[in-house]
Amino acid sequence: MSKRISSVEQYEALLDSYDTWLFDCDGVLWRGDHLIDGVVEVLDILRRRNKKVVFVTNNATKSRKSYKTKFDQLGVEAHVDEIYGSAYAAAVYLSSVIQLPKTKKVFVIGMGGLEEELRDEGITFIGGTNPADNTLEPFTLADFTLDPDVTAVVCGLDTQINYTKLSKAFQYLTRNPDCHFIATNEDSTYPSAHGLLPGAGSISAPLRYALGRNPVCTGKPASTMLDCVKAKVQFDPARTIIIGDRLNTDILFGQNGGLTTLLVLTGITTEEEITGPNPSPIVPDYVTQALGDFRVVETAT
Ligand SMILES: O=C(O)[C@H](O)[C@H](O)COP(=O)(O)O
Ligand SMILES: [Mg+2]
């Protein structure tokens, strides 16, 4: 059973118990480009109390560097080495886990941020934002030549998705049985500033259905992202808490990593998914309405 927190004492107890604080982004810090109330103040409280702050987002549309620009534009203090995204996790998975040979390529369904992380990991790719693939022209196999060097397809949130990209990815994944199928993340929806939109999981869904095959997911809840954090940040899981808005990514990610989990209700998950009548089997340790709730520890003094 989750513990619903709301008192100064409860927030103070969490602040005393955890040295490292992992934050999901979409639905916790912001919705689209709309900053959620109280986020800046609470992150400032954590930094003044010498807490380690880490951002872990499944949003693969931006690289860590371009996320730093978003943080700056929204007035949220963040350092590039505190930011971990599913685009980065996918690139590290390809370079370090699969150890993709430098002579091989990746076909990308995704946006500039994913391409930037692949490039920074020395991975050659085709597709993605290439204008020739971002077309509404009819796709015909008569005009398609398979690139024999493509040995992986990576699929992330792509707001320019189209039949051409899906068809080319399908060719690579069916004509080469050894072609890796990787999803940066499988979030079904994305909490934009004005409401829900299809998420990355809904972009890869047509391929999963057509192929009858699921991708390897490198974003939350998979451990790849936490492995990327561990490679750069020293932390004790027993004194680490993750704050997220989605049960089957953020909270499950925390549970898989042995972290304490705190769910906020400013993004995807609703109160009913916690309290019932049909509550989710994924049960966070703590629930609070919003990250900004922690401000009471300073307004109360
Ligand atoms: O791909 C998606 O659907 C979105 O990027 C999703 O919102 C994940 O972002 P996060 O909540 O992990 O920051
Ligand atoms: Mg989120």
CSV table of C-alpha atoms and ligand atoms in Angstrom, one decimal:
chain,number,residue,atom,x,y,z
A,1,MET,CA,0.0,0.0,0.0
A,2,SER,CA,1.4,3.4,-0.9
A,3,LYS,CA,1.8,6.0,1.8
A,4,ARG,CA,0.2,9.3,0.9
A,5,ILE,CA,2.3,12.2,2.2
A,6,SER,CA,1.2,15.7,2.9
A,7,SER,CA,2.6,17.0,6.2
A,8,VAL,CA,5.8,19.0,6.9
A,9,GLU,CA,7.1,16.1,9.0
A,10,GLN,CA,6.6,13.6,6.2
A,11,TYR,CA,8.4,15.7,3.7
A,12,GLU,CA,11.2,16.5,6.2
A,13,ALA,CA,11.6,12.8,6.9
A,14,LEU,CA,12.0,12.0,3.1
A,15,LEU,CA,14.6,14.8,2.8
A,16,ASP,CA,16.5,13.4,5.8
A,17,SER,CA,16.4,9.8,4.5
A,18,TYR,CA,17.7,10.2,0.9
A,19,ASP,CA,20.9,11.7,-0.4
A,20,THR,CA,20.3,11.1,-4.1
A,21,TRP,CA,17.1,12.3,-5.8
A,22,LEU,CA,16.3,11.1,-9.3
A,23,PHE,CA,13.6,13.0,-11.2
A,24,ASP,CA,11.6,12.0,-14.2
A,25,CYS,CA,10.9,15.1,-16.4
A,26,ASP,CA,7.7,15.0,-18.4
A,27,GLY,CA,4.8,15.1,-16.0
A,28,VAL,CA,7.0,15.8,-12.9
A,29,LEU,CA,9.0,18.9,-13.8
A,30,TRP,CA,6.9,20.1,-16.7
A,31,ARG,CA,4.2,19.3,-19.2
A,32,GLY,CA,5.6,20.1,-22.6
A,33,ASP,CA,7.1,23.6,-22.2
A,34,HIS,CA,4.9,24.4,-19.2
A,35,LEU,CA,6.9,24.3,-16.0
A,36,ILE,CA,4.9,22.8,-13.1
A,37,ASP,CA,4.5,25.0,-10.0
A,38,GLY,CA,7.0,24.8,-7.3
A,39,VAL,CA,9.6,22.7,-9.2
A,40,VAL,CA,12.4,25.4,-9.1
A,41,GLU,CA,11.9,26.1,-5.4
A,42,VAL,CA,12.0,22.4,-4.4
A,43,LEU,CA,15.1,21.7,-6.5
A,44,ASP,CA,16.7,24.7,-4.9
A,45,ILE,CA,15.9,23.3,-1.4
A,46,LEU,CA,17.5,20.0,-2.4
A,47,ARG,CA,20.6,21.6,-3.7
A,48,ARG,CA,21.0,23.8,-0.6
A,49,ARG,CA,20.8,20.6,1.5
A,50,ASN,CA,23.6,19.1,-0.6
A,51,LYS,CA,21.4,16.4,-2.2
A,52,LYS,CA,22.6,14.8,-5.5
A,53,VAL,CA,20.1,15.6,-8.2
A,54,VAL,CA,19.7,13.5,-11.4
A,55,PHE,CA,17.2,13.8,-14.2
A,56,VAL,CA,16.1,10.6,-16.0
A,57,THR,CA,13.7,11.1,-18.9
A,58,ASN,CA,12.3,8.6,-21.4
A,59,ASN,CA,11.8,11.5,-23.8
A,60,ALA,CA,14.2,10.7,-26.7
A,61,THR,CA,13.3,13.8,-28.8
A,62,LYS,CA,16.2,15.7,-27.2
A,63,SER,CA,19.8,14.9,-26.4
A,64,ARG,CA,21.3,15.7,-23.0
A,65,LYS,CA,22.8,18.8,-24.4
A,66,SER,CA,19.6,20.0,-25.9
A,67,TYR,CA,17.8,19.1,-22.7
A,68,LYS,CA,20.2,21.4,-20.9
A,69,THR,CA,19.0,24.2,-23.2
A,70,LYS,CA,15.4,23.4,-22.2
A,71,PHE,CA,16.3,23.4,-18.5
A,72,ASP,CA,18.0,26.8,-18.9
A,73,GLN,CA,15.0,28.3,-20.9
A,74,LEU,CA,12.6,27.2,-18.2
A,75,GLY,CA,14.8,28.5,-15.4
A,76,VAL,CA,15.5,25.1,-13.9
A,77,GLU,CA,19.1,24.6,-12.7
A,78,ALA,CA,20.6,21.5,-14.2
A,79,HIS,CA,24.1,20.4,-15.4
A,80,VAL,CA,24.5,18.2,-18.5
A,81,ASP,CA,26.1,15.5,-16.4
A,82,GLU,CA,23.0,15.3,-14.3
A,83,ILE,CA,20.7,14.7,-17.3
A,84,TYR,CA,20.1,11.1,-18.6
A,85,GLY,CA,17.7,10.5,-21.5
A,86,SER,CA,16.5,7.4,-23.3
A,87,ALA,CA,18.2,8.6,-26.5
A,88,TYR,CA,21.5,8.5,-24.6
A,89,ALA,CA,20.7,5.1,-23.1
A,90,ALA,CA,19.9,3.7,-26.6
A,91,ALA,CA,23.1,5.0,-28.0
A,92,VAL,CA,25.2,3.6,-25.1
A,93,TYR,CA,23.3,0.3,-25.5
A,94,LEU,CA,24.3,0.1,-29.2
A,95,SER,CA,27.9,1.1,-28.6
A,96,SER,CA,28.7,-0.7,-25.3
A,97,VAL,CA,26.2,-3.6,-25.0
A,98,ILE,CA,25.7,-4.6,-28.6
A,99,GLN,CA,29.1,-3.1,-29.5
A,100,LEU,CA,27.9,-2.3,-33.0
A,101,PRO,CA,30.8,-2.5,-35.4
A,102,LYS,CA,31.8,0.9,-36.8
A,103,THR,CA,31.1,-0.4,-40.3
A,104,LYS,CA,27.5,-1.0,-39.4
A,105,LYS,CA,24.6,1.4,-39.4
A,106,VAL,CA,21.3,2.1,-37.6
A,107,PHE,CA,18.0,2.9,-39.2
A,108,VAL,CA,16.3,5.6,-37.1
A,109,ILE,CA,12.7,6.4,-36.4
A,110,GLY,CA,13.1,9.5,-34.2
A,111,MET,CA,14.2,13.1,-34.0
A,112,GLY,CA,17.3,15.2,-33.8
A,113,GLY,CA,18.0,14.5,-30.2
A,114,LEU,CA,18.3,10.8,-30.8
A,115,GLU,CA,20.5,11.4,-33.9
A,116,GLU,CA,22.8,13.6,-31.8
A,117,GLU,CA,23.3,11.0,-29.1
A,118,LEU,CA,24.0,8.3,-31.7
A,119,ARG,CA,26.5,10.6,-33.5
A,120,ASP,CA,28.2,11.4,-30.1
A,121,GLU,CA,28.6,7.6,-29.6
A,122,GLY,CA,30.2,7.3,-33.0
A,123,ILE,CA,27.2,5.4,-34.5
A,124,THR,CA,26.4,5.8,-38.1
A,125,PHE,CA,22.7,6.1,-38.9
A,126,ILE,CA,20.2,6.6,-41.7
A,127,GLY,CA,16.6,7.6,-41.7
A,128,GLY,CA,15.5,9.9,-38.8
A,129,THR,CA,15.3,13.5,-39.9
A,130,ASN,CA,16.6,12.9,-43.4
A,131,PRO,CA,14.2,14.9,-45.7
A,132,ALA,CA,14.0,12.0,-48.1
A,133,ASP,CA,12.3,9.9,-45.4
A,134,ASN,CA,10.1,12.7,-44.0
A,135,THR,CA,7.7,12.6,-46.8
A,136,LEU,CA,4.0,11.9,-47.4
A,137,GLU,CA,4.7,10.6,-50.9
A,138,PRO,CA,3.5,7.0,-51.4
A,139,PHE,CA,6.1,4.4,-50.5
A,140,THR,CA,6.9,1.7,-53.0
A,141,LEU,CA,9.4,-1.2,-52.6
A,142,ALA,CA,10.1,-0.8,-56.3
A,143,ASP,CA,12.1,2.4,-55.4
A,144,PHE,CA,13.7,0.9,-52.2
A,145,THR,CA,17.2,-0.4,-52.0
A,146,LEU,CA,18.1,-2.1,-48.7
A,147,ASP,CA,21.3,-0.8,-47.1
A,148,PRO,CA,23.2,-4.0,-46.3
A,149,ASP,CA,25.1,-2.2,-43.5
A,150,VAL,CA,22.0,-1.6,-41.4
A,151,THR,CA,22.0,-4.1,-38.5
A,152,ALA,CA,19.7,-2.2,-36.0
A,153,VAL,CA,16.5,-0.2,-36.0
A,154,VAL,CA,16.0,2.3,-33.2
A,155,CYS,CA,12.5,3.7,-32.6
A,156,GLY,CA,11.8,6.8,-30.4
A,157,LEU,CA,9.2,9.4,-30.2
A,158,ASP,CA,8.9,10.8,-33.7
A,159,THR,CA,6.3,13.6,-34.3
A,160,GLN,CA,7.0,13.3,-38.1
A,161,ILE,CA,6.2,9.6,-38.2
A,162,ASN,CA,5.1,8.3,-41.6
A,163,TYR,CA,4.5,5.2,-43.8
A,164,THR,CA,7.8,5.5,-45.5
A,165,LYS,CA,9.8,5.3,-42.2
A,166,LEU,CA,7.6,2.4,-40.9
A,167,SER,CA,8.0,0.6,-44.2
A,168,LYS,CA,11.8,1.0,-44.3
A,169,ALA,CA,12.2,-0.1,-40.7
A,170,PHE,CA,9.9,-3.1,-41.5
A,171,GLN,CA,12.1,-4.1,-44.4
A,172,TYR,CA,15.3,-4.0,-42.3
A,173,LEU,CA,13.7,-6.0,-39.5
A,174,THR,CA,12.2,-8.7,-41.8
A,175,ARG,CA,14.9,-9.1,-44.4
A,176,ASN,CA,17.7,-9.4,-41.9
A,177,PRO,CA,16.8,-11.8,-39.1
A,178,ASP,CA,19.7,-10.6,-37.0
A,179,CYS,CA,18.7,-6.9,-37.2
A,180,HIS,CA,18.3,-5.5,-33.7
A,181,PHE,CA,14.9,-3.9,-32.8
A,182,ILE,CA,15.4,-1.3,-30.2
A,183,ALA,CA,12.9,1.1,-28.6
A,184,THR,CA,14.2,4.1,-26.7
A,185,ASN,CA,11.1,3.8,-24.5
A,186,GLU,CA,7.5,2.4,-24.6
A,187,ASP,CA,5.5,5.2,-22.9
A,188,SER,CA,2.0,4.9,-24.5
A,189,THR,CA,1.3,8.6,-24.0
A,190,TYR,CA,3.0,11.9,-23.6
A,191,PRO,CA,1.7,14.6,-21.2
A,192,SER,CA,2.0,17.8,-23.3
A,193,ALA,CA,1.1,21.2,-21.9
A,194,HIS,CA,-2.4,21.0,-23.3
A,195,GLY,CA,-3.2,17.3,-22.8
A,196,LEU,CA,-2.2,13.7,-23.6
A,197,LEU,CA,-0.6,12.8,-27.0
A,198,PRO,CA,0.6,9.5,-28.3
A,199,GLY,CA,4.0,8.6,-26.8
A,200,ALA,CA,7.0,6.7,-28.1
A,201,GLY,CA,5.4,3.4,-27.4
A,202,SER,CA,2.6,4.3,-29.8
A,203,ILE,CA,5.2,5.1,-32.5
A,204,SER,CA,6.8,1.7,-32.3
A,205,ALA,CA,3.4,-0.1,-31.9
A,206,PRO,CA,2.7,-0.5,-35.7
A,207,LEU,CA,6.1,-2.2,-36.1
A,208,ARG,CA,5.4,-4.5,-33.1
A,209,TYR,CA,2.1,-5.4,-34.6
A,210,ALA,CA,3.3,-5.9,-38.2
A,211,LEU,CA,6.4,-7.9,-37.0
A,212,GLY,CA,4.7,-9.9,-34.2
A,213,ARG,CA,7.9,-9.0,-32.3
A,214,ASN,CA,8.7,-6.8,-29.3
A,215,PRO,CA,11.8,-4.5,-29.3
A,216,VAL,CA,14.4,-4.3,-26.6
A,217,CYS,CA,13.5,-1.2,-24.6
A,218,THR,CA,16.5,0.8,-23.3
A,219,GLY,CA,14.5,3.4,-21.4
A,220,LYS,CA,12.7,3.1,-18.1
A,221,PRO,CA,11.8,0.6,-16.6
A,222,ALA,CA,14.8,-1.2,-18.2
A,223,SER,CA,18.1,-1.1,-16.2
A,224,THR,CA,20.1,0.4,-19.1
A,225,MET,CA,19.3,4.0,-18.0
A,226,LEU,CA,20.3,3.3,-14.4
A,227,ASP,CA,23.5,1.6,-15.6
A,228,CYS,CA,24.3,4.9,-17.5
A,229,VAL,CA,23.7,6.9,-14.3
A,230,LYS,CA,25.8,4.4,-12.2
A,231,ALA,CA,28.7,4.8,-14.7
A,232,LYS,CA,28.9,8.5,-13.8
A,233,VAL,CA,27.2,9.1,-10.4
A,234,GLN,CA,28.1,7.5,-7.1
A,235,PHE,CA,25.0,6.7,-5.1
A,236,ASP,CA,23.6,4.3,-2.5
A,237,PRO,CA,20.4,2.7,-3.8
A,238,ALA,CA,19.2,2.5,-0.2
A,239,ARG,CA,19.5,6.3,0.1
A,240,THR,CA,18.1,7.1,-3.3
A,241,ILE,CA,14.6,8.0,-4.3
A,242,ILE,CA,13.0,8.5,-7.7
A,243,ILE,CA,10.1,10.8,-8.3
A,244,GLY,CA,8.0,9.9,-11.3
A,245,ASP,CA,4.5,10.3,-12.8
A,246,ARG,CA,4.2,7.0,-14.7
A,247,LEU,CA,3.8,3.6,-12.8
A,248,ASN,CA,5.0,1.3,-15.6
A,249,THR,CA,8.1,3.3,-16.3
A,250,ASP,CA,9.3,5.5,-13.5
A,251,ILE,CA,8.0,3.5,-10.5
A,252,LEU,CA,8.9,0.1,-12.0
A,253,PHE,CA,12.3,1.5,-12.9
A,254,GLY,CA,12.9,2.5,-9.3
A,255,GLN,CA,11.7,-0.8,-8.0
A,256,ASN,CA,13.9,-2.7,-10.5
A,257,GLY,CA,16.9,-0.6,-9.2
A,258,GLY,CA,16.2,-1.1,-5.5
A,259,LEU,CA,15.3,2.6,-5.1
A,260,THR,CA,12.5,4.2,-3.0
A,261,THR,CA,9.7,5.5,-5.2
A,262,LEU,CA,7.5,8.5,-5.0
A,263,LEU,CA,4.7,9.1,-7.4
A,264,VAL,CA,3.3,12.5,-8.3
A,265,LEU,CA,-0.1,13.1,-9.8
A,266,THR,CA,0.9,16.0,-12.1
A,267,GLY,CA,1.4,13.8,-15.2
A,268,ILE,CA,0.1,10.5,-16.4
A,269,THR,CA,-1.1,8.5,-13.4
A,270,THR,CA,-4.5,9.4,-11.8
A,271,GLU,CA,-5.6,9.0,-8.2
A,272,GLU,CA,-7.9,6.1,-9.2
A,273,GLU,CA,-5.0,4.0,-10.5
A,274,ILE,CA,-3.7,4.1,-7.0
A,275,THR,CA,-6.8,4.0,-4.8
A,276,GLY,CA,-9.0,1.7,-7.0
A,277,PRO,CA,-11.5,0.2,-7.6
A,278,ASN,CA,-9.0,-1.5,-9.8
A,279,PRO,CA,-5.6,-0.3,-8.5
A,280,SER,CA,-2.4,-0.9,-10.5
A,281,PRO,CA,-0.3,-3.8,-9.3
A,282,ILE,CA,2.7,-1.4,-9.4
A,283,VAL,CA,2.6,0.2,-6.0
A,284,PRO,CA,4.8,3.2,-5.3
A,285,ASP,CA,6.3,3.6,-1.8
A,286,TYR,CA,4.9,7.2,-1.5
A,287,VAL,CA,2.4,9.4,-3.3
A,288,THR,CA,2.0,13.1,-3.3
A,289,GLN,CA,0.1,15.5,-5.5
A,290,ALA,CA,3.0,17.4,-6.9
A,291,LEU,CA,6.8,17.9,-6.5
A,292,GLY,CA,6.0,21.4,-5.4
A,293,ASP,CA,4.4,20.1,-2.2
A,294,PHE,CA,7.9,19.8,-0.6
A,295,ARG,CA,7.9,23.6,-0.4
A,296,VAL,CA,6.1,23.4,3.0
A,297,VAL,CA,9.3,22.5,4.7
A,298,GLU,CA,10.5,26.1,4.2
A,299,THR,CA,7.2,28.0,4.4
A,300,ALA,CA,6.5,26.2,7.7
A,301,THR,CA,9.7,27.5,9.5
B,1,LIG,O1,8.1,9.2,-25.3
B,1,LIG,C1,7.2,9.7,-24.6
B,1,LIG,O2,6.1,9.3,-24.6
B,1,LIG,C2,7.6,10.8,-23.7
B,1,LIG,O3,8.9,11.2,-23.9
B,1,LIG,C3,7.3,10.5,-22.3
B,1,LIG,O4,6.7,11.6,-21.7
B,1,LIG,C4,8.5,10.1,-21.5
B,1,LIG,O5,9.1,11.3,-20.8
B,1,LIG,P1,9.5,11.2,-19.2
B,1,LIG,O6,8.1,11.2,-18.5
B,1,LIG,O7,10.2,9.9,-18.9
B,1,LIG,O8,10.3,12.4,-19.0
B,2,MG,MG,7.0,11.3,-16.9
